[in-house]
mmCIF file of C-alpha atoms in Angstrom:
data_model
loop_
_atom_site.group_PDB
_atom_site.id
_atom_site.type_symbol
_atom_site.label_atom_id
_atom_site.label_comp_id
_atom_site.label_asym_id
_atom_site.label_seq_id
_atom_site.Cartn_x
_atom_site.Cartn_y
_atom_site.Cartn_z
ATOM 1 C CA SER M 1 -4.079 -26.464 170.278
ATOM 2 C CA ALA M 2 -2.548 -29.349 168.420
ATOM 3 C CA GLU M 3 0.101 -31.438 170.040
ATOM 4 C CA ARG M 4 3.455 -29.936 169.248
ATOM 5 C CA ASP M 5 6.038 -32.238 167.769
ATOM 6 C CA PRO M 6 9.402 -32.486 169.474
ATOM 7 C CA GLU M 7 11.084 -30.760 166.572
ATOM 8 C CA LYS M 8 9.541 -27.583 167.862
ATOM 9 C CA LYS M 9 12.236 -27.666 170.477
ATOM 10 C CA MET M 10 14.504 -26.527 167.727
ATOM 11 C CA GLU M 11 13.475 -22.962 168.224
ATOM 12 C CA GLU M 12 15.498 -20.587 166.163
ATOM 13 C CA TYR M 13 15.807 -18.184 169.020
ATOM 14 C CA ALA M 14 17.083 -20.192 171.893
ATOM 15 C CA ARG M 15 15.883 -17.758 174.518
ATOM 16 C CA GLU M 16 17.071 -17.252 178.025
ATOM 17 C CA PRO M 17 15.054 -18.645 180.919
ATOM 18 C CA CYS M 18 12.603 -16.171 182.221
ATOM 19 C CA PRO M 19 13.867 -13.738 184.819
ATOM 20 C CA TRP M 20 17.089 -13.187 182.904
ATOM 21 C CA ARG M 21 15.304 -12.793 179.627
ATOM 22 C CA ILE M 22 14.304 -9.270 180.590
ATOM 23 C CA VAL M 23 17.900 -8.189 180.971
ATOM 24 C CA ASP M 24 18.902 -10.057 177.849
ATOM 25 C CA ASP M 25 16.137 -8.531 175.732
ATOM 26 C CA CYS M 26 16.675 -5.044 177.076
ATOM 27 C CA GLY M 27 20.386 -5.048 176.353
ATOM 28 C CA GLY M 28 19.988 -6.834 173.038
ATOM 29 C CA ALA M 29 17.383 -4.336 171.944
ATOM 30 C CA PHE M 30 19.590 -1.422 172.948
ATOM 31 C CA THR M 31 22.502 -2.805 170.974
ATOM 32 C CA MET M 32 20.335 -3.571 167.996
ATOM 33 C CA GLY M 33 18.797 -0.114 168.000
ATOM 34 C CA ALA M 34 22.111 1.626 168.487
ATOM 35 C CA ILE M 35 23.861 -0.263 165.684
ATOM 36 C CA GLY M 36 20.919 -0.099 163.309
ATOM 37 C CA GLY M 37 20.315 3.533 164.126
ATOM 38 C CA GLY M 38 24.002 4.178 163.547
ATOM 39 C CA ILE M 39 23.820 2.674 160.073
ATOM 40 C CA PHE M 40 20.689 4.527 159.031
ATOM 41 C CA GLN M 41 21.701 7.823 160.590
ATOM 42 C CA ALA M 42 25.113 7.636 158.954
ATOM 43 C CA VAL M 43 23.444 7.552 155.552
ATOM 44 C CA LYS M 44 20.920 10.201 156.496
ATOM 45 C CA GLY M 45 23.480 12.571 157.970
ATOM 46 C CA PHE M 46 25.687 12.107 154.947
ATOM 47 C CA ARG M 47 22.909 12.969 152.543
ATOM 48 C CA ASN M 48 21.531 15.899 154.509
ATOM 49 C CA SER M 49 24.838 17.720 154.862
ATOM 50 C CA PRO M 50 26.093 20.481 152.570
ATOM 51 C CA ALA M 51 28.409 19.463 149.761
ATOM 52 C CA GLY M 52 32.014 18.664 150.491
ATOM 53 C CA MET M 53 33.422 15.492 151.885
ATOM 54 C CA SER M 54 34.448 16.879 155.263
ATOM 55 C CA HIS M 55 31.056 18.455 155.838
ATOM 56 C CA ARG M 56 29.313 15.271 154.889
ATOM 57 C CA LEU M 57 31.440 13.082 157.129
ATOM 58 C CA ARG M 58 31.026 15.487 160.031
ATOM 59 C CA GLY M 59 27.266 15.622 159.481
ATOM 60 C CA SER M 60 27.174 11.866 159.438
ATOM 61 C CA VAL M 61 29.071 11.601 162.736
ATOM 62 C CA THR M 62 26.879 14.261 164.345
ATOM 63 C CA ALA M 63 23.718 12.482 163.254
ATOM 64 C CA ILE M 64 24.991 9.186 164.634
ATOM 65 C CA LYS M 65 26.015 10.735 167.932
ATOM 66 C CA THR M 66 22.691 12.445 168.481
ATOM 67 C CA ARG M 67 20.215 9.937 167.114
ATOM 68 C CA ALA M 68 21.653 6.433 167.504
ATOM 69 C CA PRO M 69 21.616 6.374 171.340
ATOM 70 C CA GLN M 70 18.065 7.728 171.289
ATOM 71 C CA LEU M 71 16.924 4.965 168.996
ATOM 72 C CA GLY M 72 18.765 2.401 171.088
ATOM 73 C CA GLY M 73 17.037 3.746 174.171
ATOM 74 C CA SER M 74 13.587 3.500 172.691
ATOM 75 C CA PHE M 75 14.328 -0.008 171.456
ATOM 76 C CA ALA M 76 15.503 -0.917 174.942
ATOM 77 C CA VAL M 77 12.329 0.438 176.509
ATOM 78 C CA TRP M 78 10.256 -1.572 174.078
ATOM 79 C CA GLY M 79 12.266 -4.754 174.541
ATOM 80 C CA GLY M 80 12.430 -4.486 178.310
ATOM 81 C CA LEU M 81 8.737 -3.800 178.768
ATOM 82 C CA PHE M 82 7.877 -6.480 176.235
ATOM 83 C CA SER M 83 9.773 -9.208 177.994
ATOM 84 C CA MET M 84 8.601 -8.068 181.411
ATOM 85 C CA ILE M 85 5.015 -8.599 180.267
ATOM 86 C CA ASP M 86 6.057 -11.793 178.510
ATOM 87 C CA CYS M 87 7.594 -13.194 181.674
ATOM 88 C CA SER M 88 4.596 -12.164 183.741
ATOM 89 C CA MET M 89 2.364 -14.016 181.326
ATOM 90 C CA VAL M 90 4.585 -17.077 181.394
ATOM 91 C CA LYS M 91 4.265 -17.065 185.160
ATOM 92 C CA MET M 92 0.516 -16.477 185.150
ATOM 93 C CA ARG M 93 -0.507 -18.856 182.384
ATOM 94 C CA GLY M 94 2.104 -21.457 183.143
ATOM 95 C CA LYS M 95 2.951 -21.963 179.519
ATOM 96 C CA GLU M 96 4.928 -20.339 176.807
ATOM 97 C CA ASP M 97 3.419 -20.010 173.350
ATOM 98 C CA PRO M 98 3.106 -17.461 170.546
ATOM 99 C CA TRP M 99 0.034 -15.903 172.160
ATOM 100 C CA ASN M 100 2.213 -14.684 174.996
ATOM 101 C CA SER M 101 4.381 -12.745 172.583
ATOM 102 C CA ILE M 102 1.459 -11.373 170.625
ATOM 103 C CA THR M 103 -0.396 -10.211 173.707
ATOM 104 C CA SER M 104 2.656 -8.688 175.274
ATOM 105 C CA GLY M 105 3.478 -6.913 172.020
ATOM 106 C CA ALA M 106 0.011 -5.390 171.972
ATOM 107 C CA MET M 107 0.170 -4.455 175.643
ATOM 108 C CA THR M 108 3.600 -2.922 175.237
ATOM 109 C CA GLY M 109 2.347 -0.813 172.370
ATOM 110 C CA ALA M 110 -0.650 0.293 174.404
ATOM 111 C CA ILE M 111 1.372 1.165 177.508
ATOM 112 C CA LEU M 112 4.002 3.109 175.642
ATOM 113 C CA ALA M 113 1.340 5.166 173.869
ATOM 114 C CA ALA M 114 -0.625 5.750 177.076
ATOM 115 C CA ARG M 115 0.245 9.429 177.237
ATOM 116 C CA ASN M 116 -1.175 10.093 173.784
ATOM 117 C CA GLY M 117 -4.734 9.163 174.615
ATOM 118 C CA PRO M 118 -6.939 6.103 174.134
ATOM 119 C CA VAL M 119 -7.151 6.303 170.338
ATOM 120 C CA ALA M 120 -3.384 6.280 169.997
ATOM 121 C CA MET M 121 -3.231 3.436 172.494
ATOM 122 C CA VAL M 122 -5.546 1.275 170.414
ATOM 123 C CA GLY M 123 -3.636 2.023 167.233
ATOM 124 C CA SER M 124 -0.298 1.345 168.798
ATOM 125 C CA ALA M 125 -1.544 -1.838 170.437
ATOM 126 C CA ALA M 126 -2.856 -3.111 167.114
ATOM 127 C CA MET M 127 0.451 -2.322 165.486
ATOM 128 C CA GLY M 128 2.430 -4.103 168.181
ATOM 129 C CA GLY M 129 0.166 -7.124 168.136
ATOM 130 C CA ILE M 130 0.178 -7.457 164.352
ATOM 131 C CA LEU M 131 3.930 -7.044 164.186
ATOM 132 C CA LEU M 132 4.592 -9.658 166.838
ATOM 133 C CA ALA M 133 2.054 -12.000 165.216
ATOM 134 C CA LEU M 134 3.914 -11.662 161.914
ATOM 135 C CA ILE M 135 7.240 -12.330 163.581
ATOM 136 C CA GLU M 136 5.934 -15.363 165.445
ATOM 137 C CA GLY M 137 4.266 -16.643 162.291
ATOM 138 C CA ALA M 138 7.499 -16.284 160.365
ATOM 139 C CA GLY M 139 9.325 -18.162 163.100
ATOM 140 C CA ILE M 140 6.822 -21.002 163.019
ATOM 141 C CA LEU M 141 6.955 -21.196 159.220
ATOM 142 C CA LEU M 142 10.731 -21.192 159.314
ATOM 143 C CA THR M 143 10.825 -23.999 161.863
ATOM 144 C CA ARG M 144 8.349 -26.045 159.866
ATOM 145 C CA PHE M 145 10.264 -25.494 156.659
ATOM 146 C CA ALA M 146 13.540 -26.406 158.277
ATOM 147 C CA SER M 147 12.146 -29.599 159.780
ATOM 148 C CA SER M 148 10.481 -30.643 156.526
ATOM 149 C CA GLN M 149 13.725 -30.149 154.673
ATOM 150 C CA PHE M 150 15.489 -32.578 156.990
ATOM 151 C CA PRO M 151 12.884 -35.279 157.558
ATOM 152 C CA THR M 152 14.953 -37.156 160.081
ATOM 153 C CA GLY M 153 15.037 -34.069 162.221
ATOM 154 C CA PRO M 154 18.097 -32.534 163.710
ATOM 155 C CA GLN M 155 20.442 -34.717 165.619
ATOM 156 C CA PHE M 156 20.367 -33.350 169.096
ATOM 157 C CA PRO M 157 23.542 -33.516 171.065
ATOM 158 C CA GLU M 158 23.507 -35.812 174.055
ATOM 159 C CA GLU M 159 20.627 -34.621 176.172
ATOM 160 C CA GLY M 160 21.600 -33.695 179.653
ATOM 161 C CA SER M 161 25.319 -33.887 179.314
ATOM 162 C CA SER M 162 25.929 -30.588 177.606
ATOM 163 C CA MET M 163 22.577 -29.030 178.332
ATOM 164 C CA PRO M 164 22.198 -27.727 181.824
ATOM 165 C CA SER M 165 18.511 -27.844 182.613
ATOM 166 C CA PRO M 166 17.364 -24.476 183.883
ATOM 167 C CA SER M 167 14.673 -24.239 186.486
ATOM 168 C CA PHE M 168 12.318 -22.828 183.893
ATOM 169 C CA GLY M 169 13.129 -25.632 181.491
ATOM 170 C CA ASP M 170 9.730 -27.245 181.597
ATOM 171 C CA TYR M 171 8.159 -24.267 179.866
ATOM 172 C CA ARG M 172 10.267 -24.895 176.862
ATOM 173 C CA GLN M 173 8.458 -28.022 175.864
ATOM 174 C CA TYR M 174 5.415 -26.000 174.988
ATOM 175 C CA GLN M 175 7.294 -23.849 172.617
ATOM 176 C CA MET Z 1 22.948 -21.415 177.577
ATOM 177 C CA PRO Z 2 21.107 -24.060 175.592
ATOM 178 C CA VAL Z 3 23.004 -25.432 172.676
ATOM 179 C CA ALA Z 4 21.720 -23.738 169.561
ATOM 180 C CA VAL Z 5 20.764 -26.410 167.069
ATOM 181 C CA GLY Z 6 20.172 -24.597 163.845
ATOM 182 C CA PRO Z 7 18.242 -25.671 160.785
ATOM 183 C CA TYR Z 8 21.294 -27.356 159.357
ATOM 184 C CA GLY Z 9 21.284 -30.318 161.682
ATOM 185 C CA GLN Z 10 24.163 -30.905 163.976
ATOM 186 C CA SER Z 11 26.599 -28.538 162.399
ATOM 187 C CA GLN Z 12 26.361 -25.126 163.974
ATOM 188 C CA PRO Z 13 25.277 -22.659 161.312
ATOM 189 C CA ASN Z 14 27.953 -20.060 161.020
ATOM 190 C CA CYS Z 15 27.485 -16.436 161.759
ATOM 191 C CA PHE Z 16 26.960 -15.278 158.217
ATOM 192 C CA ASP Z 17 24.261 -17.876 157.608
ATOM 193 C CA ARG Z 18 22.420 -16.738 160.694
ATOM 194 C CA VAL Z 19 22.683 -13.086 159.722
ATOM 195 C CA LYS Z 20 21.496 -13.892 156.225
ATOM 196 C CA MET Z 21 18.568 -15.851 157.530
ATOM 197 C CA GLY Z 22 17.722 -13.067 159.935
ATOM 198 C CA PHE Z 23 17.722 -10.610 157.092
ATOM 199 C CA MET Z 24 15.496 -12.814 154.972
ATOM 200 C CA MET Z 25 13.062 -13.362 157.791
ATOM 201 C CA GLY Z 26 13.008 -9.697 158.670
ATOM 202 C CA PHE Z 27 12.511 -8.795 155.045
ATOM 203 C CA ALA Z 28 9.530 -11.130 154.796
ATOM 204 C CA VAL Z 29 8.000 -9.802 157.994
ATOM 205 C CA GLY Z 30 8.651 -6.236 156.940
ATOM 206 C CA MET Z 31 7.073 -6.817 153.529
ATOM 207 C CA ALA Z 32 3.955 -8.249 155.136
ATOM 208 C CA ALA Z 33 3.742 -5.466 157.708
ATOM 209 C CA GLY Z 34 4.404 -2.869 155.018
ATOM 210 C CA ALA Z 35 1.637 -4.316 152.876
ATOM 211 C CA MET Z 36 -0.871 -3.903 155.693
ATOM 212 C CA PHE Z 37 0.166 -0.571 157.124
ATOM 213 C CA GLY Z 38 1.120 0.812 153.738
ATOM 214 C CA THR Z 39 -2.277 0.037 152.249
ATOM 215 C CA PHE Z 40 -3.912 1.658 155.230
ATOM 216 C CA SER Z 41 -1.921 4.855 155.163
ATOM 217 C CA CYS Z 42 -1.928 5.179 151.360
ATOM 218 C CA LEU Z 43 -5.698 4.816 151.277
ATOM 219 C CA ARG Z 44 -5.984 7.405 153.992
ATOM 220 C CA ILE Z 45 -4.024 10.023 152.115
ATOM 221 C CA GLY Z 46 -6.261 9.429 149.129
ATOM 222 C CA MET Z 47 -4.281 7.276 146.713
ATOM 223 C CA ARG Z 48 -6.301 5.107 144.347
ATOM 224 C CA GLY Z 49 -5.641 2.760 141.450
ATOM 225 C CA ARG Z 50 -2.193 2.582 139.939
ATOM 226 C CA GLU Z 51 -0.845 5.230 142.261
ATOM 227 C CA LEU Z 52 -1.959 3.134 145.228
ATOM 228 C CA MET Z 53 -0.067 0.098 143.927
ATOM 229 C CA GLY Z 54 3.115 2.126 143.603
ATOM 230 C CA GLY Z 55 2.715 3.651 147.038
ATOM 231 C CA VAL Z 56 2.085 0.322 148.722
ATOM 232 C CA GLY Z 57 4.989 -1.310 146.907
ATOM 233 C CA LYS Z 58 7.332 1.449 147.972
ATOM 234 C CA THR Z 59 6.227 1.193 151.593
ATOM 235 C CA MET Z 60 6.612 -2.580 151.474
ATOM 236 C CA LEU Z 61 10.159 -2.419 150.159
ATOM 237 C CA GLN Z 62 11.130 0.289 152.612
ATOM 238 C CA SER Z 63 9.803 -1.451 155.662
ATOM 239 C CA GLY Z 64 11.158 -4.779 154.456
ATOM 240 C CA GLY Z 65 14.611 -3.288 154.145
ATOM 241 C CA THR Z 66 14.446 -1.617 157.537
ATOM 242 C CA PHE Z 67 13.153 -4.707 159.280
ATOM 243 C CA GLY Z 68 15.604 -6.948 157.533
ATOM 244 C CA THR Z 69 18.522 -4.775 158.565
ATOM 245 C CA PHE Z 70 17.438 -4.707 162.174
ATOM 246 C CA MET Z 71 16.768 -8.437 162.287
ATOM 247 C CA ALA Z 72 20.134 -9.139 160.707
ATOM 248 C CA ILE Z 73 21.817 -7.006 163.368
ATOM 249 C CA GLY Z 74 19.799 -8.753 166.042
ATOM 250 C CA MET Z 75 21.041 -12.100 164.763
ATOM 251 C CA GLY Z 76 24.565 -10.810 164.395
ATOM 252 C CA ILE Z 77 24.927 -9.622 167.980
ATOM 253 C CA ARG Z 78 23.863 -12.995 169.311
ATOM 254 C CA CYS Z 79 26.387 -15.248 167.673
#
């Protein structure tokens, strides 16, 4: 691939170094799913309840209590498995690029649909891969847009003084 | 933790900016994903012509909104 410019260091998601990324992604995904599920289930429970404010509020709370942790759990499974595969690929390929994410998204989709048969696995893998490709593409576009808007590039703080270099730091330069 | 240098140069983008950007990015991704998967599933249930356009548009908006919300939350819990 083309030589990446140093502005690529300005990754929007400053991610954790690799072994800890699994924990970080798993917990972040759980929180995200629980909060997001809470919001959506609140609306859904409110609308599906019988008329009357107290019924509606109680329905909303019940829906949140039953469904939000479930959604958080399935997000956490996805995020944890995703970054486990991601980290394995970082270790195996020795570099960190969008293909890692795309492949691990597809593999995560395939593994999680494994009990539904091969057809479902292929469909789910395609969905995961396409979704992760879109997300990575959006990230790249965003970075490019941001660096074209400020042609001098961002002023990095003093390298080394405030930035502790992690042991996995050398992967970052490929990102 | 690496120092997060946002798209606004040295100044740290504040929380609301990050959440807003997360929502916008998620909305864009969700629209694109909704366009693909929505076209697929609307064609499969037999929509054609004008009806297909409406169906795909609805799916796009829905998935854009869902994705945007989740991305915004994902940004929000990290700042």
